[in-house]
PDB file of C-alpha atoms in Angstrom:
ATOM      1  CA  MET A 140      23.644   7.802  27.810  1.00  0.00           C
ATOM      2  CA  ARG A 141      27.433   8.050  27.615  1.00  0.00           C
ATOM      3  CA  ARG A 142      28.969   9.125  24.348  1.00  0.00           C
ATOM      4  CA  ARG A 143      31.033   6.401  22.728  1.00  0.00           C
ATOM      5  CA  ASN A 144      32.242   8.483  19.810  1.00  0.00           C
ATOM      6  CA  LEU A 145      32.003  12.110  18.775  1.00  0.00           C
ATOM      7  CA  GLY A 146      29.723  11.295  15.848  1.00  0.00           C
ATOM      8  CA  VAL A 147      26.547  10.534  17.815  1.00  0.00           C
ATOM      9  CA  VAL A 148      24.782  12.420  20.607  1.00  0.00           C
ATOM     10  CA  LEU A 149      21.506  12.196  22.465  1.00  0.00           C
ATOM     11  CA  ASP A 150      18.816  14.070  20.548  1.00  0.00           C
ATOM     12  CA  HIS A 151      15.677  13.542  22.615  1.00  0.00           C
ATOM     13  CA  LEU A 152      13.604  11.344  24.888  1.00  0.00           C
ATOM     14  CA  VAL A 153       9.984  10.577  24.034  1.00  0.00           C
ATOM     15  CA  LEU A 154       7.318  10.642  26.751  1.00  0.00           C
ATOM     16  CA  ALA A 155       4.117   9.432  25.074  1.00  0.00           C
ATOM     17  CA  ALA A 156       0.696   9.969  26.635  1.00  0.00           C
ATOM     18  CA  PRO A 157      -2.932   9.031  25.984  1.00  0.00           C
ATOM     19  CA  ASP A 158      -4.024  12.539  27.077  1.00  0.00           C
ATOM     20  CA  LEU A 159      -1.590  15.278  26.095  1.00  0.00           C
ATOM     21  CA  ALA A 160      -3.047  18.087  28.219  1.00  0.00           C
ATOM     22  CA  ALA A 161      -3.122  15.893  31.318  1.00  0.00           C
ATOM     23  CA  ALA A 162       0.463  14.740  30.739  1.00  0.00           C
ATOM     24  CA  VAL A 163       1.723  18.301  30.335  1.00  0.00           C
ATOM     25  CA  ALA A 164      -0.091  19.450  33.483  1.00  0.00           C
ATOM     26  CA  HIS A 165       1.296  16.517  35.474  1.00  0.00           C
ATOM     27  CA  PHE A 166       4.831  17.177  34.237  1.00  0.00           C
ATOM     28  CA  ALA A 167       4.560  20.833  35.264  1.00  0.00           C
ATOM     29  CA  GLN A 168       3.291  19.799  38.695  1.00  0.00           C
ATOM     30  CA  ILE A 169       6.083  17.330  39.453  1.00  0.00           C
ATOM     31  CA  THR A 170       8.958  19.379  37.982  1.00  0.00           C
ATOM     32  CA  GLY A 171       7.857  22.970  38.598  1.00  0.00           C
ATOM     33  CA  VAL A 172       8.501  23.732  34.903  1.00  0.00           C
ATOM     34  CA  ASP A 173       5.875  24.386  32.226  1.00  0.00           C
ATOM     35  CA  PRO A 174       6.713  22.645  28.927  1.00  0.00           C
ATOM     36  CA  ALA A 175       6.653  24.803  25.798  1.00  0.00           C
ATOM     37  CA  PRO A 176       4.176  24.058  22.988  1.00  0.00           C
ATOM     38  CA  GLY A 177       5.954  22.337  20.123  1.00  0.00           C
ATOM     39  CA  GLY A 178       3.359  22.073  17.395  1.00  0.00           C
ATOM     40  CA  HIS A 179       1.036  19.827  15.437  1.00  0.00           C
ATOM     41  CA  HIS A 180       1.958  16.782  13.351  1.00  0.00           C
ATOM     42  CA  VAL A 181      -0.623  17.303  10.629  1.00  0.00           C
ATOM     43  CA  GLY A 182      -2.198  14.107   9.327  1.00  0.00           C
ATOM     44  CA  ILE A 183      -0.604  12.009  12.061  1.00  0.00           C
ATOM     45  CA  GLY A 184      -3.034  13.113  14.748  1.00  0.00           C
ATOM     46  CA  THR A 185      -0.492  14.166  17.360  1.00  0.00           C
ATOM     47  CA  ALA A 186       0.916  17.317  18.926  1.00  0.00           C
ATOM     48  CA  ASN A 187       3.785  17.839  21.331  1.00  0.00           C
ATOM     49  CA  TYR A 188       5.270  19.940  24.105  1.00  0.00           C
ATOM     50  CA  LEU A 189       9.001  20.277  24.775  1.00  0.00           C
ATOM     51  CA  VAL A 190      11.540  20.940  27.510  1.00  0.00           C
ATOM     52  CA  GLY A 191      15.299  21.167  27.199  1.00  0.00           C
ATOM     53  CA  LEU A 192      17.470  18.672  29.071  1.00  0.00           C
ATOM     54  CA  GLY A 193      20.670  20.703  29.270  1.00  0.00           C
ATOM     55  CA  GLY A 194      22.302  21.628  32.564  1.00  0.00           C
ATOM     56  CA  GLU A 195      24.591  24.392  33.753  1.00  0.00           C
ATOM     57  CA  ASP A 196      27.564  22.090  33.230  1.00  0.00           C
ATOM     58  CA  GLY A 197      26.836  21.995  29.501  1.00  0.00           C
ATOM     59  CA  ALA A 198      25.820  18.339  29.463  1.00  0.00           C
ATOM     60  CA  HIS A 199      22.983  17.461  27.078  1.00  0.00           C
ATOM     61  CA  ARG A 200      22.716  21.085  25.962  1.00  0.00           C
ATOM     62  CA  ASP A 201      21.342  20.028  22.560  1.00  0.00           C
ATOM     63  CA  ALA A 202      18.935  17.402  23.934  1.00  0.00           C
ATOM     64  CA  TYR A 203      15.287  17.709  24.903  1.00  0.00           C
ATOM     65  CA  LEU A 204      12.251  15.821  26.160  1.00  0.00           C
ATOM     66  CA  GLU A 205       9.247  15.501  23.865  1.00  0.00           C
ATOM     67  CA  ILE A 206       5.833  15.008  25.462  1.00  0.00           C
ATOM     68  CA  ILE A 207       3.581  13.725  22.683  1.00  0.00           C
ATOM     69  CA  GLY A 208      -0.042  12.641  22.570  1.00  0.00           C
ATOM     70  CA  PRO A 209      -3.301  12.862  20.595  1.00  0.00           C
ATOM     71  CA  ASP A 210      -3.976  16.281  19.118  1.00  0.00           C
ATOM     72  CA  PRO A 211      -7.522  17.400  20.034  1.00  0.00           C
ATOM     73  CA  GLU A 212      -7.451  19.865  17.137  1.00  0.00           C
ATOM     74  CA  GLN A 213      -7.122  17.095  14.541  1.00  0.00           C
ATOM     75  CA  PRO A 214      -9.498  14.314  13.515  1.00  0.00           C
ATOM     76  CA  ASP A 215      -8.487  10.736  14.222  1.00  0.00           C
ATOM     77  CA  PRO A 216      -5.792   9.733  11.707  1.00  0.00           C
ATOM     78  CA  VAL A 217      -6.216   6.966   9.152  1.00  0.00           C
ATOM     79  CA  LEU A 218      -3.181   5.116  10.492  1.00  0.00           C
ATOM     80  CA  PRO A 219      -2.372   4.440  14.153  1.00  0.00           C
ATOM     81  CA  ARG A 220      -0.593   7.254  15.942  1.00  0.00           C
ATOM     82  CA  PRO A 221       3.159   6.729  16.468  1.00  0.00           C
ATOM     83  CA  PHE A 222       4.822   5.381  19.621  1.00  0.00           C
ATOM     84  CA  GLY A 223       1.850   3.143  20.450  1.00  0.00           C
ATOM     85  CA  ILE A 224      -0.074   6.167  21.696  1.00  0.00           C
ATOM     86  CA  ASP A 225      -3.475   4.712  20.851  1.00  0.00           C
ATOM     87  CA  ASP A 226      -2.859   1.753  23.190  1.00  0.00           C
ATOM     88  CA  LEU A 227      -1.497   3.683  26.183  1.00  0.00           C
ATOM     89  CA  VAL A 228      -3.440   4.009  29.412  1.00  0.00           C
ATOM     90  CA  GLU A 229      -0.847   6.246  31.105  1.00  0.00           C
ATOM     91  CA  SER A 230       2.174   8.331  30.176  1.00  0.00           C
ATOM     92  CA  ARG A 231       5.342   6.361  29.522  1.00  0.00           C
ATOM     93  CA  LEU A 232       8.904   6.961  28.410  1.00  0.00           C
ATOM     94  CA  VAL A 233       8.629   4.892  25.244  1.00  0.00           C
ATOM     95  CA  THR A 234      11.832   5.480  23.275  1.00  0.00           C
ATOM     96  CA  TRP A 235      14.686   7.868  22.519  1.00  0.00           C
ATOM     97  CA  GLY A 236      16.539   9.292  19.553  1.00  0.00           C
ATOM     98  CA  ILE A 237      20.168   9.906  18.698  1.00  0.00           C
ATOM     99  CA  HIS A 238      21.609  12.449  16.286  1.00  0.00           C
ATOM    100  CA  PRO A 239      24.549  11.165  14.241  1.00  0.00           C
ATOM    101  CA  ALA A 240      26.837  13.492  12.349  1.00  0.00           C
ATOM    102  CA  ASP A 241      25.964  11.721   9.071  1.00  0.00           C
ATOM    103  CA  LEU A 242      22.650   9.840   9.073  1.00  0.00           C
ATOM    104  CA  GLU A 243      23.203   7.631   6.029  1.00  0.00           C
ATOM    105  CA  ALA A 244      26.785   6.792   6.957  1.00  0.00           C
ATOM    106  CA  HIS A 245      25.736   5.876  10.485  1.00  0.00           C
ATOM    107  CA  ILE A 246      22.938   3.634   9.226  1.00  0.00           C
ATOM    108  CA  ALA A 247      25.358   1.910   6.886  1.00  0.00           C
ATOM    109  CA  ALA A 248      27.969   1.438   9.604  1.00  0.00           C
ATOM    110  CA  ALA A 249      25.397  -0.042  11.976  1.00  0.00           C
ATOM    111  CA  GLY A 250      24.190  -2.344   9.205  1.00  0.00           C
ATOM    112  CA  ALA A 251      27.709  -3.620   8.667  1.00  0.00           C
ATOM    113  CA  LEU A 252      27.735  -4.586  12.347  1.00  0.00           C
ATOM    114  CA  GLY A 253      24.430  -6.415  12.087  1.00  0.00           C
ATOM    115  CA  TYR A 254      21.852  -3.793  13.098  1.00  0.00           C
ATOM    116  CA  HIS A 255      19.467  -2.598  10.387  1.00  0.00           C
ATOM    117  CA  ALA A 256      17.836   0.692  11.346  1.00  0.00           C
ATOM    118  CA  GLY A 257      15.303   0.583   8.522  1.00  0.00           C
ATOM    119  CA  PRO A 258      14.228   3.247   6.017  1.00  0.00           C
ATOM    120  CA  VAL A 259      14.482   6.983   6.590  1.00  0.00           C
ATOM    121  CA  ARG A 260      11.235   8.956   6.712  1.00  0.00           C
ATOM    122  CA  ASP A 261      10.706  12.666   6.027  1.00  0.00           C
ATOM    123  CA  MET A 262       8.780  14.461   8.772  1.00  0.00           C
ATOM    124  CA  SER A 263       7.552  17.993   9.472  1.00  0.00           C
ATOM    125  CA  ARG A 264       5.449  20.055  11.852  1.00  0.00           C
ATOM    126  CA  ALA A 265       4.394  23.660  12.217  1.00  0.00           C
ATOM    127  CA  THR A 266       5.486  25.643  15.268  1.00  0.00           C
ATOM    128  CA  PRO A 267       2.969  27.818  17.159  1.00  0.00           C
ATOM    129  CA  ASP A 268       4.277  30.856  15.254  1.00  0.00           C
ATOM    130  CA  GLY A 269       3.699  29.143  11.889  1.00  0.00           C
ATOM    131  CA  GLU A 270       7.246  28.113  11.014  1.00  0.00           C
ATOM    132  CA  LEU A 271       7.518  24.737   9.271  1.00  0.00           C
ATOM    133  CA  LEU A 272      10.199  22.458  10.708  1.00  0.00           C
ATOM    134  CA  ARG A 273      11.534  19.523   8.703  1.00  0.00           C
ATOM    135  CA  TRP A 274      13.631  16.537   9.733  1.00  0.00           C
ATOM    136  CA  ARG A 275      14.358  12.936   8.797  1.00  0.00           C
ATOM    137  CA  LEU A 276      14.347   9.887  11.005  1.00  0.00           C
ATOM    138  CA  THR A 277      14.286   6.129  11.146  1.00  0.00           C
ATOM    139  CA  GLN A 278      11.316   4.234  12.541  1.00  0.00           C
ATOM    140  CA  ALA A 279      11.160   3.991  16.332  1.00  0.00           C
ATOM    141  CA  ARG A 280      11.176   0.385  17.487  1.00  0.00           C
ATOM    142  CA  LEU A 281       9.116  -0.105  20.622  1.00  0.00           C
ATOM    143  CA  GLY A 282      10.051  -3.753  21.079  1.00  0.00           C
ATOM    144  CA  ASP A 283      12.415  -4.460  23.974  1.00  0.00           C
ATOM    145  CA  GLY A 284      10.989  -1.461  25.821  1.00  0.00           C
ATOM    146  CA  GLY A 285      12.261   1.110  23.333  1.00  0.00           C
ATOM    147  CA  LEU A 286      15.840   0.639  24.519  1.00  0.00           C
ATOM    148  CA  VAL A 287      17.316   0.746  21.003  1.00  0.00           C
ATOM    149  CA  PRO A 288      17.116   4.357  19.776  1.00  0.00           C
ATOM    150  CA  PHE A 289      15.935   5.692  16.458  1.00  0.00           C
ATOM    151  CA  LEU A 290      18.155   8.054  14.434  1.00  0.00           C
ATOM    152  CA  ILE A 291      17.237  11.617  13.527  1.00  0.00           C
ATOM    153  CA  ASP A 292      18.733  14.277  11.255  1.00  0.00           C
ATOM    154  CA  TRP A 293      17.554  17.898  11.462  1.00  0.00           C
ATOM    155  CA  GLY A 294      19.331  18.949   8.288  1.00  0.00           C
ATOM    156  CA  ALA A 295      19.112  22.728   7.884  1.00  0.00           C
ATOM    157  CA  THR A 296      16.437  23.064  10.591  1.00  0.00           C
ATOM    158  CA  PRO A 297      17.744  24.326  13.943  1.00  0.00           C
ATOM    159  CA  PRO A 298      16.894  21.664  16.563  1.00  0.00           C
ATOM    160  CA  PRO A 299      14.324  22.533  19.252  1.00  0.00           C
ATOM    161  CA  PRO A 300      16.804  23.352  22.075  1.00  0.00           C
ATOM    162  CA  SER A 301      18.153  26.230  19.986  1.00  0.00           C
ATOM    163  CA  ARG A 302      14.772  27.954  20.416  1.00  0.00           C
ATOM    164  CA  GLY A 303      15.128  28.705  24.099  1.00  0.00           C
ATOM    165  CA  LEU A 304      13.153  25.867  25.680  1.00  0.00           C
ATOM    166  CA  PRO A 305      12.428  25.769  29.417  1.00  0.00           C
ATOM    167  CA  LEU A 306      15.022  23.558  31.083  1.00  0.00           C
ATOM    168  CA  VAL A 307      14.767  20.495  33.305  1.00  0.00           C
ATOM    169  CA  PRO A 308      18.324  19.065  33.341  1.00  0.00           C
ATOM    170  CA  LEU A 309      18.805  15.368  32.675  1.00  0.00           C
ATOM    171  CA  ARG A 310      20.827  13.837  35.510  1.00  0.00           C
ATOM    172  CA  GLN A 311      20.612  10.142  34.701  1.00  0.00           C
ATOM    173  CA  PHE A 312      19.404   7.980  31.837  1.00  0.00           C
ATOM    174  CA  ASP A 313      19.478   4.197  31.893  1.00  0.00           C
ATOM    175  CA  ALA A 314      17.365   1.108  31.293  1.00  0.00           C
ATOM    176  CA  THR A 315      16.332  -2.312  32.511  1.00  0.00           C
ATOM    177  CA  HIS A 316      15.753  -5.504  30.552  1.00  0.00           C
ATOM    178  CA  PRO A 317      15.101  -9.136  31.511  1.00  0.00           C
ATOM    179  CA  ARG A 318      18.056 -10.088  29.286  1.00  0.00           C
ATOM    180  CA  PRO A 319      20.411  -7.106  28.897  1.00  0.00           C
ATOM    181  CA  GLU A 320      22.652  -9.097  26.570  1.00  0.00           C
ATOM    182  CA  ALA A 321      19.795  -9.214  24.039  1.00  0.00           C
ATOM    183  CA  VAL A 322      19.944  -5.473  23.319  1.00  0.00           C
ATOM    184  CA  ARG A 323      23.630  -4.708  23.813  1.00  0.00           C
ATOM    185  CA  PRO A 324      24.699  -5.754  20.280  1.00  0.00           C
ATOM    186  CA  ALA A 325      22.265  -3.276  18.676  1.00  0.00           C
ATOM    187  CA  LEU A 326      23.361  -0.489  21.017  1.00  0.00           C
ATOM    188  CA  ALA A 327      27.002  -1.243  20.265  1.00  0.00           C
ATOM    189  CA  ALA A 328      26.340  -1.224  16.510  1.00  0.00           C
ATOM    190  CA  LEU A 329      24.814   2.248  16.847  1.00  0.00           C
ATOM    191  CA  GLY A 330      27.808   3.486  18.824  1.00  0.00           C
ATOM    192  CA  VAL A 331      26.006   4.321  22.059  1.00  0.00           C
ATOM    193  CA  GLU A 332      26.476   3.087  25.603  1.00  0.00           C
ATOM    194  CA  LEU A 333      23.185   2.970  27.474  1.00  0.00           C
ATOM    195  CA  PRO A 334      23.547   1.413  30.935  1.00  0.00           C
ATOM    196  CA  VAL A 335      21.201  -1.600  30.962  1.00  0.00           C
ATOM    197  CA  ARG A 336      20.535  -3.465  34.206  1.00  0.00           C
ATOM    198  CA  ALA A 337      18.751  -6.767  34.614  1.00  0.00           C
ATOM    199  CA  GLY A 338      15.125  -6.270  35.627  1.00  0.00           C
ATOM    200  CA  ASN A 339      11.650  -7.755  35.407  1.00  0.00           C
ATOM    201  CA  ARG A 340      10.608  -5.505  32.534  1.00  0.00           C
ATOM    202  CA  ALA A 341      12.225  -3.790  29.584  1.00  0.00           C
ATOM    203  CA  GLY A 342      12.035  -0.039  29.887  1.00  0.00           C
ATOM    204  CA  LEU A 343      13.800   3.304  30.039  1.00  0.00           C
ATOM    205  CA  THR A 344      14.300   5.499  33.099  1.00  0.00           C
ATOM    206  CA  ALA A 345      15.271   9.173  33.157  1.00  0.00           C
ATOM    207  CA  VAL A 346      16.029  11.221  36.256  1.00  0.00           C
ATOM    208  CA  LEU A 347      15.450  14.945  35.829  1.00  0.00           C
ATOM    209  CA  ASP A 348      16.538  17.781  38.096  1.00  0.00           C
ATOM    210  CA  GLY A 349      13.161  19.365  38.876  1.00  0.00           C
ATOM    211  CA  ARG A 350      12.859  22.595  40.822  1.00  0.00           C
ATOM    212  CA  HIS A 351      11.609  20.671  43.854  1.00  0.00           C
ATOM    213  CA  GLY A 352      14.104  17.813  43.591  1.00  0.00           C
ATOM    214  CA  PRO A 353      14.758  14.740  41.417  1.00  0.00           C
ATOM    215  CA  VAL A 354      11.926  13.552  39.171  1.00  0.00           C
ATOM    216  CA  VAL A 355      11.881  10.009  37.754  1.00  0.00           C
ATOM    217  CA  LEU A 356      10.283   9.252  34.405  1.00  0.00           C
ATOM    218  CA  ASN A 357       9.850   5.708  33.156  1.00  0.00           C
TER     219      ASN A 357
END
């Protein structure tokens, strides 16, 4: 993702999985880096692991990858798990989030340009050391391959990369879509420039700089 204005930056990519432990082990195998435990989303039925995406050049220093899946320590939730996790048969890069300088103002500005991000939801999770993290976000939209990002605001909570995550630098992030022109207006309204190529399927692709060479996630 290239930055179109200084008010919005990449926050994180979401790699959703039907089996969290298996996804984390596979990620460690292909990258040579062990993701750090994030925590449990109580009542939602999920847990996550995290890696930072920043490189030595300073790019994406505040961004991270979230690996999220069913939490074996929680009972099945009343509502479906987020990101379509309950319907997955393999790990997939399902969506991504951006962090605007002012969440409400950014939502309003996008709305004026024809894209309605939807309501803002309060979220929280406990870290492994018991700290409660709180943030706000809009609903992730998985239609069109998750190409249109959700918006997130960490408020007073330091974002995950500030906690010394293991690093797997992000080298490339783009997308494909059968009709790229269908998603470009929403991306433009949000102030981001995601390269979108024509392809048979709608989806995201990230290239990470693993310890053994490039690693492609999609």
